[in-house]
Short mmCIF file of C-alpha atoms and ligand atoms in Angstrom, two decimals:
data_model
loop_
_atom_site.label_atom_id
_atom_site.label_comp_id
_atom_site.label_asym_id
_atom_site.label_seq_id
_atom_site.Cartn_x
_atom_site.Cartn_y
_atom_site.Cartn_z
CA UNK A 521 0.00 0.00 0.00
CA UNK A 522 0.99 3.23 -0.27
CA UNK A 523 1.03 6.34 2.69
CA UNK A 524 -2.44 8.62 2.38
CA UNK A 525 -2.11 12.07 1.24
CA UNK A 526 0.27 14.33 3.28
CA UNK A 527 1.60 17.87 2.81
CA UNK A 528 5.46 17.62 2.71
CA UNK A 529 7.42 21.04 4.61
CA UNK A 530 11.19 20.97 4.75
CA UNK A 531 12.48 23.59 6.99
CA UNK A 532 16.19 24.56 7.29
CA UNK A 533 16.20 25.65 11.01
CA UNK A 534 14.98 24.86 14.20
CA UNK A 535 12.73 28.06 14.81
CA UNK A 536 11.13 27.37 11.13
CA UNK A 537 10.40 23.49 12.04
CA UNK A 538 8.61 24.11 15.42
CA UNK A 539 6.94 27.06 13.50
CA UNK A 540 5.88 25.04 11.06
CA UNK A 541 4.74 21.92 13.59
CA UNK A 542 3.05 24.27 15.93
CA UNK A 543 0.75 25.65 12.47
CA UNK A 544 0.27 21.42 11.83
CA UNK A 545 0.42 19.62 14.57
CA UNK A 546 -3.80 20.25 15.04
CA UNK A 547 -3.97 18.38 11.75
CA UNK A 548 -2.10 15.32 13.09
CA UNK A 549 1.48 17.17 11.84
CA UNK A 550 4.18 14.53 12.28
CA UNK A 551 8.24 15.32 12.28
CA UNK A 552 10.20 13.20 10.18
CA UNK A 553 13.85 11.94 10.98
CA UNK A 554 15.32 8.86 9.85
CA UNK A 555 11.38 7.33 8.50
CA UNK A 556 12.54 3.92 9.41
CA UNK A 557 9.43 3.75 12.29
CA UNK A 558 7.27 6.40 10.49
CA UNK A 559 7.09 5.81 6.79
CA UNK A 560 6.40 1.97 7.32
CA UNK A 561 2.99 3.00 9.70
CA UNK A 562 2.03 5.16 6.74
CA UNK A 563 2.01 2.83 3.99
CA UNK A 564 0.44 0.50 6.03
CA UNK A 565 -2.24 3.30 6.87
CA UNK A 566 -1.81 2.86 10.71
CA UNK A 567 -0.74 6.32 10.58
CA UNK A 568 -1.89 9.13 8.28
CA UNK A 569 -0.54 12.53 8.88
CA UNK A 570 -1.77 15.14 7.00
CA UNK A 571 1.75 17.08 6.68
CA UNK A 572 5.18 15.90 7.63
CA UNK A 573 7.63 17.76 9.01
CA UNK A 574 10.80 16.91 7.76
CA UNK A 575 13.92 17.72 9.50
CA UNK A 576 16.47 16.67 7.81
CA UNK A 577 17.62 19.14 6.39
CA UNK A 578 17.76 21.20 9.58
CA UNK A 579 21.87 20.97 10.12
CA UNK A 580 22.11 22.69 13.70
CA UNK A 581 19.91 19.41 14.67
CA UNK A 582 22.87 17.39 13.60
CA UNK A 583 24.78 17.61 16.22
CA UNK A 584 27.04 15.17 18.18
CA UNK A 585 29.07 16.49 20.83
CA UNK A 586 30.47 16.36 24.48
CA UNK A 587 29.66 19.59 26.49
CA UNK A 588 30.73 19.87 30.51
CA UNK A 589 29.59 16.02 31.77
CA UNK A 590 26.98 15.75 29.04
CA UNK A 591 27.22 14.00 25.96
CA UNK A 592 24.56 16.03 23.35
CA UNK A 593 22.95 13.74 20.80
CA UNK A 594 21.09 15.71 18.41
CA UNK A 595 17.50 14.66 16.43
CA UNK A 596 19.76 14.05 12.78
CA UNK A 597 22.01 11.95 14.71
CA UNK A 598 21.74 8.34 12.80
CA UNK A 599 22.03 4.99 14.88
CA UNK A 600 25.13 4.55 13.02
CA UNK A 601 27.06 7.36 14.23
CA UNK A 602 27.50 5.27 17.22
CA UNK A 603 29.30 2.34 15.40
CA UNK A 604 32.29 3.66 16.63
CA UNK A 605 33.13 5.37 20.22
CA UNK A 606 32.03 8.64 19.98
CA UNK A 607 33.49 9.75 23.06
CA UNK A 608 36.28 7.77 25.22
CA UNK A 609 35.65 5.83 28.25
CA UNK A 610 32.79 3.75 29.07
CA UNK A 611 30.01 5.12 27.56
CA UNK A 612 31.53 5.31 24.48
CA UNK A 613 31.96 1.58 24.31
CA UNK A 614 28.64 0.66 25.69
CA UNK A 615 26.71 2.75 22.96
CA UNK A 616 28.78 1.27 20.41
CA UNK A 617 28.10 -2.26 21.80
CA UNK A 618 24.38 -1.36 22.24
CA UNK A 619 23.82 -0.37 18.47
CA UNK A 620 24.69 -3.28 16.79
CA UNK A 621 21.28 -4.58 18.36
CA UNK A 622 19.55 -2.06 16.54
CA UNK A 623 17.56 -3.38 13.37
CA UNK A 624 19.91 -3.74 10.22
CA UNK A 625 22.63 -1.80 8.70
CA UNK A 626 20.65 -0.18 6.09
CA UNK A 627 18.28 0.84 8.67
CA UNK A 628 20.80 2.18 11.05
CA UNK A 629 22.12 4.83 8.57
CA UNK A 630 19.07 6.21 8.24
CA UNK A 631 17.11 5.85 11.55
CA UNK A 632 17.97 8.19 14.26
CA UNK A 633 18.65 8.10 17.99
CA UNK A 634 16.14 10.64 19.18
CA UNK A 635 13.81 9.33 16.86
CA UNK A 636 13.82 5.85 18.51
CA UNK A 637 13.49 8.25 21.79
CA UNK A 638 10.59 9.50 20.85
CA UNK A 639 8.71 6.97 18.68
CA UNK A 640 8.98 5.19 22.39
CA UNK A 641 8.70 1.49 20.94
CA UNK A 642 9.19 -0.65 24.21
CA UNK A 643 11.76 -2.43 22.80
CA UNK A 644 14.02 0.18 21.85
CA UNK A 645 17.48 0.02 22.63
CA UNK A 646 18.01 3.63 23.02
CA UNK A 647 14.93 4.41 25.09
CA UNK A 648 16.39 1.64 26.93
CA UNK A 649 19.81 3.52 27.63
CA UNK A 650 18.12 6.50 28.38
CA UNK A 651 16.06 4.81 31.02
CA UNK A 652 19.24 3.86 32.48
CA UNK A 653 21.46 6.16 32.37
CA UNK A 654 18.75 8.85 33.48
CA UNK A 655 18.97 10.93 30.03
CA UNK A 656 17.41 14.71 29.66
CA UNK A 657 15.03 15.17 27.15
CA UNK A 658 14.91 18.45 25.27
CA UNK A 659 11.72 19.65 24.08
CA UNK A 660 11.31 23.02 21.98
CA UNK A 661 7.97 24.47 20.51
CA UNK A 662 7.22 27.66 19.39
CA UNK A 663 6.55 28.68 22.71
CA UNK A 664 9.83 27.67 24.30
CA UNK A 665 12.16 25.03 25.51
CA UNK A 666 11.87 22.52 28.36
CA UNK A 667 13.88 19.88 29.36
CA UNK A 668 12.22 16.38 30.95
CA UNK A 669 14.01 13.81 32.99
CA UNK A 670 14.03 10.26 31.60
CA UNK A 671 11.74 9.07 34.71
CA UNK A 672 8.95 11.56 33.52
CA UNK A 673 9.43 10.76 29.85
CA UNK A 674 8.67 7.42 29.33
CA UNK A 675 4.60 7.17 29.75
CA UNK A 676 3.97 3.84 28.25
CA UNK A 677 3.74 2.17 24.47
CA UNK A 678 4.73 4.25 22.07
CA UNK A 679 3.80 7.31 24.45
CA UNK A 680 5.88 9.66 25.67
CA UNK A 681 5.11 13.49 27.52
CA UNK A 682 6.45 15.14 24.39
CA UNK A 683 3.47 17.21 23.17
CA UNK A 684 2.65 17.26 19.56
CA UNK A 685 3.82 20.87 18.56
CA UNK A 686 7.47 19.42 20.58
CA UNK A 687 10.24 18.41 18.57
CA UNK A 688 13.21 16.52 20.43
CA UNK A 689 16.06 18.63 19.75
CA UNK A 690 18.54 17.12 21.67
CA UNK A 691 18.92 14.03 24.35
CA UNK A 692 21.72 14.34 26.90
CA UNK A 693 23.29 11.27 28.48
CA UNK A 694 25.58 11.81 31.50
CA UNK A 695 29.79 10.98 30.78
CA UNK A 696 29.92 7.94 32.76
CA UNK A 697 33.21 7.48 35.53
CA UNK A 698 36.27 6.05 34.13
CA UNK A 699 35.60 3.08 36.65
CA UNK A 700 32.01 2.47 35.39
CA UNK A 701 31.48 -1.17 34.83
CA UNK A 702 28.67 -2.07 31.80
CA UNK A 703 26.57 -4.41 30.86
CA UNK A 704 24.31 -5.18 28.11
CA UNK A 705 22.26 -8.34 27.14
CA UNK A 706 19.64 -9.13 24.93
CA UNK A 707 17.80 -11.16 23.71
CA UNK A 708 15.54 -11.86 20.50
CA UNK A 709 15.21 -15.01 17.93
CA UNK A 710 16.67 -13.74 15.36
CA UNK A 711 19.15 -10.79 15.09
CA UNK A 712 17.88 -7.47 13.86
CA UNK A 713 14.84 -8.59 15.56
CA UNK A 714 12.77 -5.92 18.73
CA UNK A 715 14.31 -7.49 21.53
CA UNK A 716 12.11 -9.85 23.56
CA UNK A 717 14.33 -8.50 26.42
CA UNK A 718 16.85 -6.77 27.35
CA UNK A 719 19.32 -5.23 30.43
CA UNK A 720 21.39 -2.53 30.58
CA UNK A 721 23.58 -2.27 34.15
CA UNK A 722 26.21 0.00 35.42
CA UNK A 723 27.76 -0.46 38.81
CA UNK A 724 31.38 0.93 40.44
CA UNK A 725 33.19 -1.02 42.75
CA UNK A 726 34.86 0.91 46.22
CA UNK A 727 36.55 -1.68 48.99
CA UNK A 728 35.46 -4.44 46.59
CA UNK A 729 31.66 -3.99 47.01
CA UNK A 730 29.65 -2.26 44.36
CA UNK A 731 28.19 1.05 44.63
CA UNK A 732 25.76 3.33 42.20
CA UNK A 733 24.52 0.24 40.98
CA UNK A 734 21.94 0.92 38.06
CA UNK A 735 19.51 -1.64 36.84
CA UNK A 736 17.55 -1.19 33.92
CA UNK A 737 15.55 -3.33 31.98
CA UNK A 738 13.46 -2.83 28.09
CA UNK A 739 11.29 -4.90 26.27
CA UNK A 740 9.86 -6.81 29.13
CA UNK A 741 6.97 -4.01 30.64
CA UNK A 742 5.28 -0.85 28.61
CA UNK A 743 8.18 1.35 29.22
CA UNK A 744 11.91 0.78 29.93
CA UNK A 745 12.46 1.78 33.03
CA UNK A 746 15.48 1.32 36.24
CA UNK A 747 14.63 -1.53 38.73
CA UNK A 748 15.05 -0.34 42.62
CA UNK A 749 14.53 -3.62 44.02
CA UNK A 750 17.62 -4.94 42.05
CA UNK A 751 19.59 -1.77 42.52
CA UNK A 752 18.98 -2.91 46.18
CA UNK A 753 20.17 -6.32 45.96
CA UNK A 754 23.31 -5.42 44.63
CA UNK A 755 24.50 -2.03 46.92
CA UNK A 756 27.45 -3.23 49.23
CA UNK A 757 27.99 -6.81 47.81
CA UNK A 758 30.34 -7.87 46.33
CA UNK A 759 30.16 -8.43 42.13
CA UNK A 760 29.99 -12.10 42.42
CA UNK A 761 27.61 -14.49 41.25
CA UNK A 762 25.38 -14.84 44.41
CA UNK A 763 24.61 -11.28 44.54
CA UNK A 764 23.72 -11.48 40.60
CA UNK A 765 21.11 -14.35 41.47
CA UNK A 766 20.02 -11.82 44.28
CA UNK A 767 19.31 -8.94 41.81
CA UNK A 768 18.52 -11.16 38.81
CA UNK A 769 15.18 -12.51 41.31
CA UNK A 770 14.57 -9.48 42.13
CA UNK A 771 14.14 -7.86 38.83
CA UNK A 772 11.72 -10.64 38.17
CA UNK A 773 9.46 -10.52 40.54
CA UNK A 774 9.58 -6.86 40.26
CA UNK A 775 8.06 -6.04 36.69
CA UNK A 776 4.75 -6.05 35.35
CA UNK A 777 5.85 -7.75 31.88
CA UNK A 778 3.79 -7.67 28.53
CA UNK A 779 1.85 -10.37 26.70
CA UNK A 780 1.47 -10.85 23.44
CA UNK A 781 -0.24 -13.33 20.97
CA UNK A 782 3.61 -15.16 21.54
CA UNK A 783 5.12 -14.21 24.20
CA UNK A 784 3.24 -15.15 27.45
CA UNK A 785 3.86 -12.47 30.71
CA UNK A 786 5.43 -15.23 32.29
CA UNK A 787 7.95 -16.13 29.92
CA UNK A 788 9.23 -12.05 30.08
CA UNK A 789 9.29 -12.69 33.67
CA UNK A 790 11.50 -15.26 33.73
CA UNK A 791 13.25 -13.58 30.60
CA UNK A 792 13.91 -10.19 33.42
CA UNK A 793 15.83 -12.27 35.18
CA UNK A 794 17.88 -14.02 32.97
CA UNK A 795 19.46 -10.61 31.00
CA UNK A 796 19.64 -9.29 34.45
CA UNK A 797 21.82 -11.79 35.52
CA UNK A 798 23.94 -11.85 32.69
CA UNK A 799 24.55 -8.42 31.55
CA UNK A 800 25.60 -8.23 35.43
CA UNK A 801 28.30 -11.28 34.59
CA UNK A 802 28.92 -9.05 30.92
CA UNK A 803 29.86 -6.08 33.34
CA UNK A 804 32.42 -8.15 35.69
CA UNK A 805 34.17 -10.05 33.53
C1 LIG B 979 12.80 -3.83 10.02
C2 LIG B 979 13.01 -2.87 11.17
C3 LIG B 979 13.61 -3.33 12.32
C4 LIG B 979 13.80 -2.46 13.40
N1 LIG B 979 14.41 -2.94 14.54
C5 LIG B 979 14.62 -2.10 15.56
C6 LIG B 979 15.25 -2.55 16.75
O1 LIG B 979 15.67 -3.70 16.87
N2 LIG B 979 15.40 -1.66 17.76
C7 LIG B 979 14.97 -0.36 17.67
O2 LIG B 979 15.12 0.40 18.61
N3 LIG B 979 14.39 0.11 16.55
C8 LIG B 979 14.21 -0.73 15.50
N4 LIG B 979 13.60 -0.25 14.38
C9 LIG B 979 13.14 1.17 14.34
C10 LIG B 979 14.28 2.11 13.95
O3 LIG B 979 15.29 2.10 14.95
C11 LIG B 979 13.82 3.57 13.80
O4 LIG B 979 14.86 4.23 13.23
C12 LIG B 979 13.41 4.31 15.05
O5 LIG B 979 12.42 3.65 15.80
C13 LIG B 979 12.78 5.67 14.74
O6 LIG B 979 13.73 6.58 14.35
P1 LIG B 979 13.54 7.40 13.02
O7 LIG B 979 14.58 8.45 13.03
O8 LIG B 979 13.52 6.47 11.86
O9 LIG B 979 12.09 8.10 13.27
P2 LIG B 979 10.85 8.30 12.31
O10 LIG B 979 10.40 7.00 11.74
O11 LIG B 979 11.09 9.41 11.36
O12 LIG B 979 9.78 8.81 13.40
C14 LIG B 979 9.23 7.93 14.36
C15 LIG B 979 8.22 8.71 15.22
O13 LIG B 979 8.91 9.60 16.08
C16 LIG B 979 8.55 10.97 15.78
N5 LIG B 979 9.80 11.72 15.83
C17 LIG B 979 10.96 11.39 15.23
N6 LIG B 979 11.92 12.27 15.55
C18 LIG B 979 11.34 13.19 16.34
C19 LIG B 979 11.83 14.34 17.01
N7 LIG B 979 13.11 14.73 16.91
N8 LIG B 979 10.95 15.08 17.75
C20 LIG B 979 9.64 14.68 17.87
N9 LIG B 979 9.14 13.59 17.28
C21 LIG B 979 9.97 12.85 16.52
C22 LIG B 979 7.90 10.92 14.41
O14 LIG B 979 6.98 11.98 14.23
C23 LIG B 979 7.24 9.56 14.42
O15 LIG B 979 6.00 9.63 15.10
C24 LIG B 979 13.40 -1.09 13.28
C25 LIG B 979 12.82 -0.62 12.10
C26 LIG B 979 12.62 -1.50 11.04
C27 LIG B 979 11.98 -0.97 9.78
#
């Protein structure tokens, strides 16, 4: 099939495209990044928005760059920017370990990391790190900016607190310690598949017990989101196997997973606990 009717605007900056979105977005106005989510909803006429937005060609939104303790991932930025390290240190290496889950190569030149953000599939990858990692969110309309904390973001399926005249300019993710230890599993049937699961975990270690211990799991409930009762499980033990187990149980008894016509709620619960467990064994070895 092909998409419904829409009216196509191309702006070249950011004041023109939230301009432009805030005259649309009453008539179901949609941005367009990468497509990769978008363009397949509209030929199967799930979606049909009456304009598109297209920012593209927008090249202040193209931005990828470390400022103060903040690494600033703008809405051009493609999944495959992240290939490589694009900053030293560990959070360089765990975004370039996390992409390679991310669909296919064709579709990670063209797809985009803020789009993922904001398209808010449960299973994405980099809603998943920004869950984690506790990323900022910035929001700009024609009536200003705002900037919303991953833990307010993330509302449910495909729904997020960005309001429709909002485009995602930016998402921030904090520099992570020298020291940080990461961990990221996953787990689908085939590759380039939506994860049917999937953890990401950071801990430090001080006197040989672990400390600032993130858990953080996607896929499994409506939203990715950090796990306190695991965090728990793990603060002042040491990063051995038994306190794994101890945090691995506790992530699944914790969520509230998803069914589908497939995938039964208790399989994802027992699924919790198994990434949990090892991208915790990823991060110590
Ligand atoms: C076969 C296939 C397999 C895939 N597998 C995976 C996978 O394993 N993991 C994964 O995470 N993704 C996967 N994807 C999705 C892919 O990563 C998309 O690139 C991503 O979900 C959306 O990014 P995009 O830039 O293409 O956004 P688009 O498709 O252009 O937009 C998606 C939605 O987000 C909105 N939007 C986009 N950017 C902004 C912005 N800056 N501000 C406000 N709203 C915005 C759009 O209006 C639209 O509603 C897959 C896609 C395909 C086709």
């Amino acid at each position: 099939m092909k998409p419904a009717p829409f009216r196509y605007h191309a702006p070249k900056t950011i004041e023109e495209a939230v301009a432009t979105l805030a005259a649309v977005a009453p008539e179901d106005g949609r941005v367009l990044a990468g497509g990769q989510s978008l363009v397949p909803i509209m030929a199967f006429r799930l979606a049909r928005p009456a304009h598109l937005v297209d920012i593209n060609g927008v090249t202040a939104l193209a931005r990828l760059a470390v400022d103060g303790d903040k690494l600033s991932i703008g809405a051009c930025v493609r999944h495959a920017a992240f290939h490589k390290p694009v900053v030293d240190g560990p959070l360089g290496a765990l975004l370039s370990k996390v992409v390679r889950h991310i669909a296919h190569y064709p579709i990670r030149t063209r797809g985009t990391f803020c789009g993922s953000v904001a398209h808010a599939d449960p299973a994405s990858e980099w809603c998943l790190v920004a869950a984690a990692l506790g990323a900022e969110m910035v929001a700009r309309s024609a009536k200003g900016t705002r900037t919303i904390p991953a833990t307010d973001f993330f509302r449910g399926i495909m729904t997020t607190a960005l309001r429709e005249d909002e485009l995602l300019t930016e998402v921030r993710l904090p520099i992570l310690p020298a020291d940080t230890r990461c961990g990221f599993y996953e787990f689908n049937r085939r590759a380039g598949d939506f994860a049917l699961g999937m953890a990401l975990v950071t801990y430090r270690v001080a006197k040989g017990v672990i400390s600032e211990p993130r858990v953080a799991l996607g896929g499994i409930e409506a939203q990715p989101r950090r796990i306190a009762e695991a965090e728990q499980a793990l603060v002042g033990r040491a990063p051995n196997r038994e306190a794994f187990v101890a945090a691995a149980t506790a992530a699944s008894a914790a969520v509230d997973p998803l069914e589908d016509a497939v995938t039964s709620a208790e399989y994802r619960r027992d699924l919790a606990g198994t990434v949990t467990r090892r991208a915790l064994e990823q991060a110590a070895a």
